[in-house]
mmCIF file of C-alpha atoms and ligand atoms in Angstrom:
data_model
loop_
_atom_site.group_PDB
_atom_site.id
_atom_site.type_symbol
_atom_site.label_atom_id
_atom_site.label_comp_id
_atom_site.label_asym_id
_atom_site.label_seq_id
_atom_site.Cartn_x
_atom_site.Cartn_y
_atom_site.Cartn_z
ATOM 1 C CA MET A 4 -0.073 0.414 -0.257
ATOM 2 C CA HIS A 5 1.878 2.856 -0.966
ATOM 3 C CA LEU A 6 0.501 6.476 0.143
ATOM 4 C CA ALA A 7 2.914 8.949 -0.821
ATOM 5 C CA ARG A 8 1.676 8.302 -4.235
ATOM 6 C CA PHE A 9 -0.372 10.863 -3.213
ATOM 7 C CA PRO A 10 0.283 14.540 -2.764
ATOM 8 C CA ARG A 11 0.557 15.351 0.790
ATOM 9 C CA LEU A 12 2.037 17.951 3.265
ATOM 10 C CA HIS A 13 4.218 16.694 5.931
ATOM 11 C CA LEU A 14 3.117 18.831 8.524
ATOM 12 C CA ALA A 15 2.163 16.799 11.162
ATOM 13 C CA HIS A 16 4.122 15.290 14.418
ATOM 14 C CA LEU A 17 3.862 11.585 13.605
ATOM 15 C CA PRO A 18 4.553 8.456 14.949
ATOM 16 C CA THR A 19 1.833 10.089 17.402
ATOM 17 C CA PRO A 20 2.535 8.129 20.672
ATOM 18 C CA LEU A 21 1.006 4.743 22.001
ATOM 19 C CA GLU A 22 0.592 4.480 25.524
ATOM 20 C CA PRO A 23 -0.722 1.993 28.083
ATOM 21 C CA MET A 24 -2.915 3.826 30.963
ATOM 22 C CA PRO A 25 -2.488 2.454 33.815
ATOM 23 C CA ARG A 26 -4.373 3.609 35.778
ATOM 24 C CA LEU A 27 -7.741 4.186 33.871
ATOM 25 C CA SER A 28 -6.709 -0.070 33.379
ATOM 26 C CA LYS A 29 -6.898 -0.792 36.749
ATOM 27 C CA GLU A 30 -10.032 1.068 37.021
ATOM 28 C CA LEU A 31 -11.942 -0.615 34.539
ATOM 29 C CA GLY A 32 -10.150 -3.997 35.372
ATOM 30 C CA CYS A 33 -8.733 -4.289 31.082
ATOM 31 C CA GLU A 34 -5.902 -3.247 29.274
ATOM 32 C CA ILE A 35 -6.201 0.094 27.350
ATOM 33 C CA TRP A 36 -4.342 1.905 25.597
ATOM 34 C CA ILE A 37 -3.886 5.130 24.045
ATOM 35 C CA LYS A 38 -3.272 6.853 20.294
ATOM 36 C CA ARG A 39 -1.725 10.563 20.801
ATOM 37 C CA ASP A 40 -3.423 11.370 17.773
ATOM 38 C CA ASP A 41 -4.111 14.796 20.360
ATOM 39 C CA CYS A 42 -1.040 15.816 19.920
ATOM 40 C CA THR A 43 -0.442 16.246 15.748
ATOM 41 C CA GLY A 44 0.695 19.645 15.667
ATOM 42 C CA MET A 45 -1.218 22.202 14.150
ATOM 43 C CA SER A 46 -2.971 24.842 16.529
ATOM 44 C CA THR A 47 -2.561 21.827 19.172
ATOM 45 C CA GLY A 48 -3.303 18.166 16.879
ATOM 46 C CA GLY A 49 -6.235 16.697 16.960
ATOM 47 C CA ASN A 50 -7.578 14.515 14.410
ATOM 48 C CA LYS A 51 -8.174 17.278 11.736
ATOM 49 C CA THR A 52 -4.245 17.297 10.689
ATOM 50 C CA ARG A 53 -3.833 13.822 8.859
ATOM 51 C CA LYS A 54 -6.515 14.309 7.317
ATOM 52 C CA LEU A 55 -5.360 18.031 6.553
ATOM 53 C CA GLU A 56 -2.254 16.781 5.883
ATOM 54 C CA PHE A 57 -4.292 15.736 2.470
ATOM 55 C CA LEU A 58 -6.261 18.132 2.003
ATOM 56 C CA MET A 59 -3.931 21.282 1.313
ATOM 57 C CA ALA A 60 -1.466 18.943 -0.090
ATOM 58 C CA GLU A 61 -4.932 19.300 -2.714
ATOM 59 C CA ALA A 62 -4.810 22.868 -2.556
ATOM 60 C CA VAL A 63 -1.799 23.767 -3.123
ATOM 61 C CA GLU A 64 -1.655 21.084 -6.283
ATOM 62 C CA MET A 65 -4.610 23.972 -7.436
ATOM 63 C CA GLY A 66 -2.667 26.857 -6.534
ATOM 64 C CA ALA A 67 -6.016 27.344 -4.030
ATOM 65 C CA ASP A 68 -5.041 31.170 -2.205
ATOM 66 C CA MET A 69 -8.267 30.218 0.241
ATOM 67 C CA VAL A 70 -9.557 27.795 1.677
ATOM 68 C CA MET A 71 -13.410 27.602 3.094
ATOM 69 C CA THR A 72 -15.309 24.967 5.287
ATOM 70 C CA GLN A 73 -17.941 24.348 7.453
ATOM 71 C CA GLY A 74 -19.047 22.631 10.850
ATOM 72 C CA ALA A 75 -20.596 23.614 14.192
ATOM 73 C CA THR A 76 -19.580 26.644 16.424
ATOM 74 C CA GLN A 77 -17.419 24.856 18.306
ATOM 75 C CA THR A 78 -16.234 22.795 15.014
ATOM 76 C CA ASN A 79 -12.299 21.725 15.516
ATOM 77 C CA HIS A 80 -11.831 20.811 12.448
ATOM 78 C CA GLY A 81 -12.732 25.000 11.869
ATOM 79 C CA ARG A 82 -10.066 25.288 14.032
ATOM 80 C CA GLN A 83 -7.598 23.309 12.723
ATOM 81 C CA THR A 84 -8.121 24.275 9.164
ATOM 82 C CA ALA A 85 -7.858 27.303 9.786
ATOM 83 C CA ALA A 86 -4.695 26.835 11.015
ATOM 84 C CA PHE A 87 -3.175 24.876 7.722
ATOM 85 C CA ALA A 88 -4.283 28.024 6.186
ATOM 86 C CA ALA A 89 -2.563 30.049 7.782
ATOM 87 C CA LYS A 90 0.831 28.043 7.449
ATOM 88 C CA LEU A 91 0.882 28.063 4.160
ATOM 89 C CA GLY A 92 -0.431 31.471 3.775
ATOM 90 C CA MET A 93 -3.796 31.315 2.392
ATOM 91 C CA GLY A 94 -7.144 32.652 3.833
ATOM 92 C CA CYS A 95 -9.435 31.032 5.128
ATOM 93 C CA HIS A 96 -13.318 31.188 5.719
ATOM 94 C CA ILE A 97 -15.775 29.228 7.620
ATOM 95 C CA LEU A 98 -19.188 28.858 7.824
ATOM 96 C CA LEU A 99 -20.725 28.070 11.722
ATOM 97 C CA GLU A 100 -24.242 26.132 12.387
ATOM 98 C CA ASP A 101 -25.574 27.012 15.659
ATOM 99 C CA ARG A 102 -26.325 23.089 16.170
ATOM 100 C CA THR A 103 -27.100 23.806 19.771
ATOM 101 C CA GLY A 104 -28.631 26.497 20.314
ATOM 102 C CA TYR A 105 -25.782 27.555 23.400
ATOM 103 C CA ASN A 106 -25.986 31.323 24.229
ATOM 104 C CA ASN A 107 -23.260 32.184 26.061
ATOM 105 C CA ASP A 108 -20.486 33.722 25.811
ATOM 106 C CA ASN A 109 -18.101 31.302 25.743
ATOM 107 C CA TYR A 110 -19.125 28.118 23.745
ATOM 108 C CA ASN A 111 -20.034 31.330 20.710
ATOM 109 C CA GLY A 112 -16.369 32.963 21.706
ATOM 110 C CA ASN A 113 -14.661 31.291 23.419
ATOM 111 C CA GLY A 114 -12.051 27.916 22.592
ATOM 112 C CA ASN A 115 -12.421 27.169 18.324
ATOM 113 C CA VAL A 116 -13.973 29.979 17.356
ATOM 114 C CA LEU A 117 -11.776 32.353 19.545
ATOM 115 C CA LEU A 118 -8.418 30.086 18.041
ATOM 116 C CA ASP A 119 -10.004 30.362 14.209
ATOM 117 C CA HIS A 120 -9.546 33.968 15.042
ATOM 118 C CA LEU A 121 -6.439 34.118 15.803
ATOM 119 C CA HIS A 122 -5.067 32.300 12.846
ATOM 120 C CA GLY A 123 -7.098 35.297 11.084
ATOM 121 C CA ALA A 124 -9.631 32.688 9.631
ATOM 122 C CA THR A 125 -13.471 34.885 9.233
ATOM 123 C CA THR A 126 -15.799 33.434 10.336
ATOM 124 C CA GLU A 127 -19.743 33.478 9.242
ATOM 125 C CA LYS A 128 -22.880 32.376 11.746
ATOM 126 C CA PHE A 129 -26.362 30.207 10.151
ATOM 127 C CA PRO A 130 -28.560 28.077 11.726
ATOM 128 C CA GLY A 131 -29.264 25.286 13.224
ATOM 129 C CA GLY A 132 -30.362 23.243 9.842
ATOM 130 C CA THR A 133 -29.083 24.951 7.877
ATOM 131 C CA ASP A 134 -27.830 23.001 4.450
ATOM 132 C CA MET A 135 -24.367 23.912 4.992
ATOM 133 C CA PRO A 136 -23.098 22.140 1.950
ATOM 134 C CA ALA A 137 -25.356 23.886 -0.062
ATOM 135 C CA GLU A 138 -24.648 27.897 1.217
ATOM 136 C CA MET A 139 -20.545 26.949 1.209
ATOM 137 C CA GLU A 140 -21.086 26.665 -1.881
ATOM 138 C CA LYS A 141 -22.795 29.496 -2.325
ATOM 139 C CA ALA A 142 -19.949 31.397 -0.449
ATOM 140 C CA ALA A 143 -16.846 29.455 -2.298
ATOM 141 C CA GLU A 144 -18.807 31.221 -5.818
ATOM 142 C CA ALA A 145 -19.292 34.741 -4.687
ATOM 143 C CA GLU A 146 -15.748 34.564 -4.045
ATOM 144 C CA ARG A 147 -14.768 32.674 -6.972
ATOM 145 C CA ALA A 148 -16.547 35.857 -8.379
ATOM 146 C CA LYS A 149 -13.678 38.620 -6.825
ATOM 147 C CA GLY A 150 -11.136 36.593 -8.307
ATOM 148 C CA LYS A 151 -10.183 34.559 -5.682
ATOM 149 C CA LYS A 152 -9.400 30.709 -6.484
ATOM 150 C CA VAL A 153 -11.082 28.670 -3.405
ATOM 151 C CA TYR A 154 -10.753 25.311 -2.555
ATOM 152 C CA VAL A 155 -13.735 23.839 -0.692
ATOM 153 C CA ILE A 156 -13.818 20.789 2.123
ATOM 154 C CA PRO A 157 -16.487 19.278 3.408
ATOM 155 C CA GLY A 158 -17.235 19.108 6.667
ATOM 156 C CA GLY A 159 -14.883 16.903 8.852
ATOM 157 C CA GLY A 160 -12.865 16.664 5.805
ATOM 158 C CA SER A 161 -14.430 13.680 5.881
ATOM 159 C CA ASN A 162 -13.407 12.968 1.610
ATOM 160 C CA PRO A 163 -11.214 10.603 0.080
ATOM 161 C CA THR A 164 -8.837 12.623 0.100
ATOM 162 C CA GLY A 165 -9.655 13.303 3.787
ATOM 163 C CA ALA A 166 -9.968 10.019 4.802
ATOM 164 C CA LEU A 167 -5.946 8.563 3.517
ATOM 165 C CA GLY A 168 -4.714 10.350 6.552
ATOM 166 C CA TYR A 169 -6.873 7.874 8.544
ATOM 167 C CA VAL A 170 -5.575 4.913 6.419
ATOM 168 C CA ASN A 171 -2.159 6.210 7.468
ATOM 169 C CA CYS A 172 -2.697 6.154 10.840
ATOM 170 C CA ALA A 173 -3.788 2.493 10.751
ATOM 171 C CA PHE A 174 -0.463 2.148 9.030
ATOM 172 C CA GLU A 175 1.071 3.871 11.847
ATOM 173 C CA LEU A 176 -0.166 1.772 14.765
ATOM 174 C CA VAL A 177 0.062 -1.783 13.327
ATOM 175 C CA GLY A 178 3.821 -0.050 12.599
ATOM 176 C CA GLN A 179 3.741 0.699 16.351
ATOM 177 C CA ALA A 180 2.082 -2.959 17.460
ATOM 178 C CA ASN A 181 4.065 -5.467 15.233
ATOM 179 C CA ASP A 182 7.761 -2.740 16.742
ATOM 180 C CA ARG A 183 6.722 -3.845 20.222
ATOM 181 C CA GLY A 184 5.162 -6.958 19.893
ATOM 182 C CA LEU A 185 2.035 -5.947 21.436
ATOM 183 C CA VAL A 186 -1.352 -7.479 20.006
ATOM 184 C CA ILE A 187 -3.748 -5.124 19.578
ATOM 185 C CA ASP A 188 -8.129 -6.487 20.450
ATOM 186 C CA ARG A 189 -10.061 -3.978 19.227
ATOM 187 C CA LEU A 190 -9.291 -0.349 18.774
ATOM 188 C CA VAL A 191 -11.917 1.596 19.628
ATOM 189 C CA HIS A 192 -12.756 5.906 18.674
ATOM 190 C CA ALA A 193 -15.992 8.192 18.366
ATOM 191 C CA THR A 194 -16.726 8.845 15.575
ATOM 192 C CA GLY A 195 -19.007 12.157 13.591
ATOM 193 C CA SER A 196 -18.602 13.145 9.641
ATOM 194 C CA SER A 197 -16.907 9.756 9.562
ATOM 195 C CA GLY A 198 -13.853 10.129 7.756
ATOM 196 C CA THR A 199 -11.531 9.023 11.069
ATOM 197 C CA GLN A 200 -13.751 5.355 11.133
ATOM 198 C CA ALA A 201 -13.476 4.792 6.841
ATOM 199 C CA GLY A 202 -9.654 5.828 6.433
ATOM 200 C CA LEU A 203 -8.810 3.274 9.855
ATOM 201 C CA VAL A 204 -10.769 0.379 8.928
ATOM 202 C CA THR A 205 -9.885 0.925 4.734
ATOM 203 C CA GLY A 206 -5.884 1.623 6.358
ATOM 204 C CA MET A 207 -6.893 -1.598 8.216
ATOM 205 C CA LYS A 208 -8.409 -3.619 6.168
ATOM 206 C CA ALA A 209 -5.640 -2.948 3.440
ATOM 207 C CA ILE A 210 -2.669 -4.827 4.942
ATOM 208 C CA ASN A 211 -5.444 -6.991 6.388
ATOM 209 C CA SER A 212 -4.130 -6.405 10.181
ATOM 210 C CA GLY A 213 -7.507 -8.897 11.481
ATOM 211 C CA ILE A 214 -8.161 -5.422 14.328
ATOM 212 C CA PRO A 215 -12.141 -4.490 14.414
ATOM 213 C CA VAL A 216 -12.151 -0.744 14.974
ATOM 214 C CA LEU A 217 -15.664 0.185 17.196
ATOM 215 C CA GLY A 218 -16.467 4.017 16.112
ATOM 216 C CA ILE A 219 -18.879 5.888 19.319
ATOM 217 C CA GLY A 220 -21.424 7.639 17.520
ATOM 218 C CA THR A 221 -21.690 11.352 18.172
ATOM 219 C CA ARG A 222 -24.159 12.790 16.438
ATOM 220 C CA ALA A 223 -26.808 10.469 13.860
ATOM 221 C CA PRO A 224 -28.184 7.090 14.815
ATOM 222 C CA GLN A 225 -26.634 3.419 13.908
ATOM 223 C CA PRO A 226 -27.668 2.852 10.736
ATOM 224 C CA LYS A 227 -26.961 6.139 9.614
ATOM 225 C CA GLN A 228 -23.869 6.562 11.186
ATOM 226 C CA GLU A 229 -22.399 2.720 10.446
ATOM 227 C CA GLN A 230 -24.041 3.909 6.576
ATOM 228 C CA MET A 231 -21.872 6.766 5.674
ATOM 229 C CA VAL A 232 -18.742 5.290 7.248
ATOM 230 C CA TYR A 233 -18.822 1.928 4.774
ATOM 231 C CA ASP A 234 -19.515 4.484 1.803
ATOM 232 C CA LEU A 235 -16.608 6.705 2.290
ATOM 233 C CA ALA A 236 -15.316 3.407 2.889
ATOM 234 C CA CYS A 237 -15.093 2.514 -0.699
ATOM 235 C CA ARG A 238 -14.378 5.411 -1.850
ATOM 236 C CA THR A 239 -11.394 5.399 0.061
ATOM 237 C CA ALA A 240 -10.602 1.747 -1.137
ATOM 238 C CA GLU A 241 -11.137 2.226 -4.681
ATOM 239 C CA LYS A 242 -9.105 5.278 -4.229
ATOM 240 C CA LEU A 243 -6.366 3.655 -3.157
ATOM 241 C CA GLY A 244 -6.385 0.460 -5.361
ATOM 242 C CA CYS A 245 -7.992 -2.043 -3.053
ATOM 243 C CA PRO A 246 -11.961 -1.401 -4.477
ATOM 244 C CA GLY A 247 -14.080 -4.102 -2.533
ATOM 245 C CA VAL A 248 -11.492 -4.260 0.874
ATOM 246 C CA VAL A 249 -13.721 -2.974 2.622
ATOM 247 C CA ALA A 250 -17.288 -5.337 4.070
ATOM 248 C CA ARG A 251 -20.418 -3.364 5.686
ATOM 249 C CA GLU A 252 -19.980 -6.369 8.717
ATOM 250 C CA ASP A 253 -16.559 -4.068 9.064
ATOM 251 C CA VAL A 254 -18.359 -0.611 9.521
ATOM 252 C CA MET A 255 -19.096 -1.481 14.101
ATOM 253 C CA ALA A 256 -20.973 2.318 15.665
ATOM 254 C CA ASN A 257 -22.178 2.184 18.772
ATOM 255 C CA THR A 258 -24.497 5.023 19.617
ATOM 256 C CA ASP A 259 -25.352 4.845 22.691
ATOM 257 C CA TYR A 260 -24.208 8.027 24.039
ATOM 258 C CA VAL A 261 -24.772 10.664 22.016
ATOM 259 C CA GLY A 262 -27.644 11.438 24.447
ATOM 260 C CA GLU A 263 -30.219 13.782 23.435
ATOM 261 C CA GLY A 264 -28.564 14.758 19.912
ATOM 262 C CA TYR A 265 -24.904 16.421 19.083
ATOM 263 C CA GLY A 266 -22.392 19.086 20.591
ATOM 264 C CA LEU A 267 -25.127 18.789 23.748
ATOM 265 C CA PRO A 268 -22.527 17.247 26.761
ATOM 266 C CA THR A 269 -24.362 14.155 28.884
ATOM 267 C CA GLU A 270 -23.645 13.343 32.595
ATOM 268 C CA SER A 271 -21.509 9.612 31.150
ATOM 269 C CA GLY A 272 -18.989 11.472 28.788
ATOM 270 C CA LEU A 273 -18.341 14.179 31.539
ATOM 271 C CA GLU A 274 -17.413 11.441 33.722
ATOM 272 C CA ALA A 275 -15.438 10.307 30.861
ATOM 273 C CA ILE A 276 -13.365 13.691 30.647
ATOM 274 C CA ARG A 277 -13.213 13.666 34.842
ATOM 275 C CA MET A 278 -11.967 9.649 34.587
ATOM 276 C CA PHE A 279 -9.084 10.321 32.203
ATOM 277 C CA ALA A 280 -8.154 13.929 33.353
ATOM 278 C CA GLU A 281 -7.724 12.711 37.360
ATOM 279 C CA LEU A 282 -6.562 9.403 36.430
ATOM 280 C CA GLU A 283 -4.361 10.177 33.233
ATOM 281 C CA GLY A 284 -4.038 13.274 33.415
ATOM 282 C CA ILE A 285 -5.224 13.191 29.810
ATOM 283 C CA LEU A 286 -7.542 15.824 28.600
ATOM 284 C CA LEU A 287 -11.304 14.570 26.329
ATOM 285 C CA ASP A 288 -13.629 16.932 25.493
ATOM 286 C CA PRO A 289 -17.427 16.820 25.447
ATOM 287 C CA VAL A 290 -18.366 16.985 21.470
ATOM 288 C CA TYR A 291 -16.342 14.251 20.626
ATOM 289 C CA SER A 292 -13.461 12.413 23.051
ATOM 290 C CA GLY A 293 -15.426 13.141 26.251
ATOM 291 C CA LYS A 294 -18.875 10.665 24.216
ATOM 292 C CA GLY A 295 -16.510 8.501 22.580
ATOM 293 C CA ALA A 296 -14.338 7.468 25.906
ATOM 294 C CA ALA A 297 -17.519 7.542 28.041
ATOM 295 C CA GLY A 298 -18.379 4.387 25.292
ATOM 296 C CA LEU A 299 -15.110 2.829 26.018
ATOM 297 C CA ILE A 300 -14.900 3.243 30.301
ATOM 298 C CA ASP A 301 -19.135 1.565 29.794
ATOM 299 C CA LEU A 302 -18.509 -1.129 27.911
ATOM 300 C CA ALA A 303 -15.529 -2.369 29.526
ATOM 301 C CA ARG A 304 -17.777 -1.791 32.736
ATOM 302 C CA LYS A 305 -19.927 -4.277 31.059
ATOM 303 C CA GLY A 306 -17.912 -6.624 30.656
ATOM 304 C CA GLU A 307 -17.039 -6.101 27.196
ATOM 305 C CA PHE A 308 -13.466 -6.179 26.737
ATOM 306 C CA GLU A 309 -12.762 -8.638 29.148
ATOM 307 C CA GLY A 310 -9.134 -10.309 28.662
ATOM 308 C CA GLN A 311 -8.343 -8.009 25.920
ATOM 309 C CA ARG A 312 -6.191 -5.191 24.612
ATOM 310 C CA ILE A 313 -8.142 -2.220 22.962
ATOM 311 C CA VAL A 314 -6.742 1.020 22.210
ATOM 312 C CA PHE A 315 -8.929 4.070 22.212
ATOM 313 C CA LEU A 316 -7.622 6.927 19.650
ATOM 314 C CA HIS A 317 -7.385 10.445 21.408
ATOM 315 C CA THR A 318 -9.307 12.141 18.475
ATOM 316 C CA GLY A 319 -8.510 15.316 19.849
ATOM 317 C CA GLY A 320 -10.903 18.727 20.582
ATOM 318 C CA SER A 321 -9.192 19.336 24.220
ATOM 319 C CA VAL A 322 -9.729 23.660 23.106
ATOM 320 C CA GLY A 323 -14.009 23.307 23.268
ATOM 321 C CA LEU A 324 -12.988 22.594 27.149
ATOM 322 C CA PHE A 325 -12.992 25.934 27.101
ATOM 323 C CA GLY A 326 -15.626 26.647 24.880
ATOM 324 C CA TYR A 327 -18.101 24.487 27.288
ATOM 325 C CA ASP A 328 -16.795 25.826 30.934
ATOM 326 C CA PHE A 329 -20.137 26.531 31.715
ATOM 327 C CA ALA A 330 -21.385 22.517 31.933
ATOM 328 C CA PHE A 331 -18.172 21.358 34.672
ATOM 329 C CA ARG A 332 -19.857 23.637 37.166
ATOM 330 C CA GLY A 333 -21.736 22.928 40.319
HETATM 331 C C1 LIG B 21 -11.772 15.676 18.173
HETATM 332 C C2 LIG B 21 -12.926 14.877 17.200
HETATM 333 N N1 LIG B 21 -13.122 13.877 17.273
HETATM 334 C C3 LIG B 21 -13.319 13.008 16.498
HETATM 335 C C4 LIG B 21 -14.618 13.743 15.226
HETATM 336 C C5 LIG B 21 -14.934 12.496 14.518
HETATM 337 O O1 LIG B 21 -13.452 12.421 13.660
HETATM 338 P P1 LIG B 21 -14.850 12.601 11.952
HETATM 339 O O2 LIG B 21 -15.527 13.660 11.815
HETATM 340 O O3 LIG B 21 -14.131 12.096 11.137
HETATM 341 O O4 LIG B 21 -15.838 10.746 12.332
HETATM 342 C C6 LIG B 21 -13.862 14.575 15.292
HETATM 343 C C7 LIG B 21 -14.837 15.780 14.010
HETATM 344 O O5 LIG B 21 -14.624 16.619 13.946
HETATM 345 C C8 LIG B 21 -13.141 15.692 16.374
HETATM 346 O O6 LIG B 21 -12.763 16.848 16.097
#
């Protein structure tokens, strides 16, 4: 599998560490390791760095002078896209959808929003339920009419190009495990716009690793989440030159930990954030990695991982804590 055939900017801090979590493992009674993709670099890091290495390389190849993307108000993807654009001297415009209805100052101006602006990006707000891809196309056309060369990145950077970043992560993780003689029984992580899981599943299958990937949902119900991941995995496998390598049953998502909706903190997610912070000194977030860890913790408590070695992929997001400070009061 020859990823070097694809344009890529080598800006991520790789390989990310693969570390044991002894205190959390003891608490949960099973062996849990963590893959630190919160440490990928570019505006603190997170899962978007790996995707943007491939996406922004395409932007450079097409001679773009501006990138545009969209997401929720506290989008991590927007913040990291803004950092890449700054590094490459491109303009960046981010369309923000109000998916929560929170009107407090920190949610709307701190955390990721603060950093979007620090990186020089412009932002524009839209009400929840807006057709964001359509709005982004309109905004891109308006910029093109002014002479800008705009590269449009879908929400979460989730298309076959972005997913290559997580094909690469699968290769990296298997390499680390092989070097250390560490058998991994399962990989668990938060899944949303689907590019992370699609890339991981495709990569794991393409090299016949035998490592199952379990996505913990943060937004969509299970059938929709799994279908989204599967569709993107199929397109990613085609791009890689191994069509058909992913079967529908390779895609597994558990969406029991979404709670009331996307971006709305849950008790189990907040408990997971506190446990990782207090037991391992690791910061999660209430929108993605906290809900992913809530699934990990609950399934471990139910004995689903008994006798297994689990790797939790930390996809980042802790910048969002500063937009969600209200969730930790009282
Ligand atoms: C911190 C974090 N974790 C997980 C995800 C989910 O990844 P994906 O959108 O590739 O499914 C995101 C997506 O925005 C994220 O920001």
